[in-house]
XYZ file of C-alpha atoms in Angstrom:
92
model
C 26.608 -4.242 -38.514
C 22.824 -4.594 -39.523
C 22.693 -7.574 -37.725
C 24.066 -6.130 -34.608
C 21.746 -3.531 -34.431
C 18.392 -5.675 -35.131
C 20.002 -8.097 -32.564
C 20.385 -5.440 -30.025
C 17.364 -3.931 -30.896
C 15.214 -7.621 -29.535
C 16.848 -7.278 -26.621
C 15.925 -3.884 -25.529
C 12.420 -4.752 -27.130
C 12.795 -7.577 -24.937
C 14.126 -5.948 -21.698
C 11.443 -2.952 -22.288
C 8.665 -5.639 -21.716
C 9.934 -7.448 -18.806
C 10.299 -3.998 -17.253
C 6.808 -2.630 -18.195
C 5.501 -6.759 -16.717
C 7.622 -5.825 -13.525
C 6.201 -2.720 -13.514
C 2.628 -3.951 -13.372
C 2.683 -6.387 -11.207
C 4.631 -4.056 -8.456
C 1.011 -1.949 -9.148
C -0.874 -4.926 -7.858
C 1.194 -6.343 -5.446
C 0.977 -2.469 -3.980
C -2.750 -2.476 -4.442
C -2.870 -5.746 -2.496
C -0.989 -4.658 0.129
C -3.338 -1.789 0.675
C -6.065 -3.730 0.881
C -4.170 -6.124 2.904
C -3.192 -3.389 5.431
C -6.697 -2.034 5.275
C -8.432 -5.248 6.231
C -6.065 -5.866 9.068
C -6.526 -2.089 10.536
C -10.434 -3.088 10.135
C -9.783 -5.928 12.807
C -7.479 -4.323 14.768
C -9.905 -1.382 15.310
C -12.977 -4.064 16.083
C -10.863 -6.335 18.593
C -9.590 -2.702 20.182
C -12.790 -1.360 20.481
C -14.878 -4.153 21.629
C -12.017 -5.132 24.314
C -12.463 -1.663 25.524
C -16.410 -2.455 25.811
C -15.943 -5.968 27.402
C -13.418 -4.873 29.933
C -13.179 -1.138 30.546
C -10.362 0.186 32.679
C -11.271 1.983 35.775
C -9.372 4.584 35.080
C -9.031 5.527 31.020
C -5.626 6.181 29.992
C -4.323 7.338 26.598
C -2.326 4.087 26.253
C -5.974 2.201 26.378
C -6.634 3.309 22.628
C -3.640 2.750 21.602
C -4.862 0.073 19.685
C -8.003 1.263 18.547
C -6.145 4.169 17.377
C -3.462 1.895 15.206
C -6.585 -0.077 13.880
C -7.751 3.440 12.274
C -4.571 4.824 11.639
C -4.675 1.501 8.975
C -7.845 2.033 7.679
C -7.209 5.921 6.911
C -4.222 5.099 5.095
C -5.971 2.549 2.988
C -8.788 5.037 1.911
C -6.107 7.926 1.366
C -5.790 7.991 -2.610
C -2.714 9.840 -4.245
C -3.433 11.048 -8.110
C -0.719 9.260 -9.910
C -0.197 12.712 -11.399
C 1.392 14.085 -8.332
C 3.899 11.805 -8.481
C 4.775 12.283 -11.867
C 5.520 16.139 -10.902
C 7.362 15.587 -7.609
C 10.526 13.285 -9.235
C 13.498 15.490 -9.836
């Protein structure tokens, strides 16, 4: 019975890691993506805004910052910081 119990014990010692290494690297593959999404809003924003200097519209149109507006939209949320603590007190 001993046995059983130091055998299961590795395994959840064992499991408990993997989950806490899966849990880490989610963190920075999330980290990367945010940067990822903020680099690509970056250039999004510059190709938007200097098409809108190389070839402006005669008539201006909210549809003509469209994407301009997505290329910031990107950047914002890549600034935008949550404190891990408010997740901890919004789960149920």
């Amino acid at each position: 019975m001993a046995r059983r119990l130091e055998d299961a014990s590795t395994v959840v010692s064992a499991a408990s890691g993997l989950l806490g290494q899966t849990s880490s690297l989610l963190g920075h593959m999330a980290c990367l993506l945010r940067q990822l999404v903020m680099i690509v809003g970056w250039l999004v924003l510059l190709v938007g805004s200097v098409r809108l200097l190389l070839r402006p519209p005669s008539s201006l149109a909210p549809e003509h910052f469209l994407t301009p507006g997505a290329g910031a939209a990107a950047v914002v949320q890549g600034l935008v910081r949550i404190p891990p603590r408010w997740w901890k007190s919004r789960r149920p």
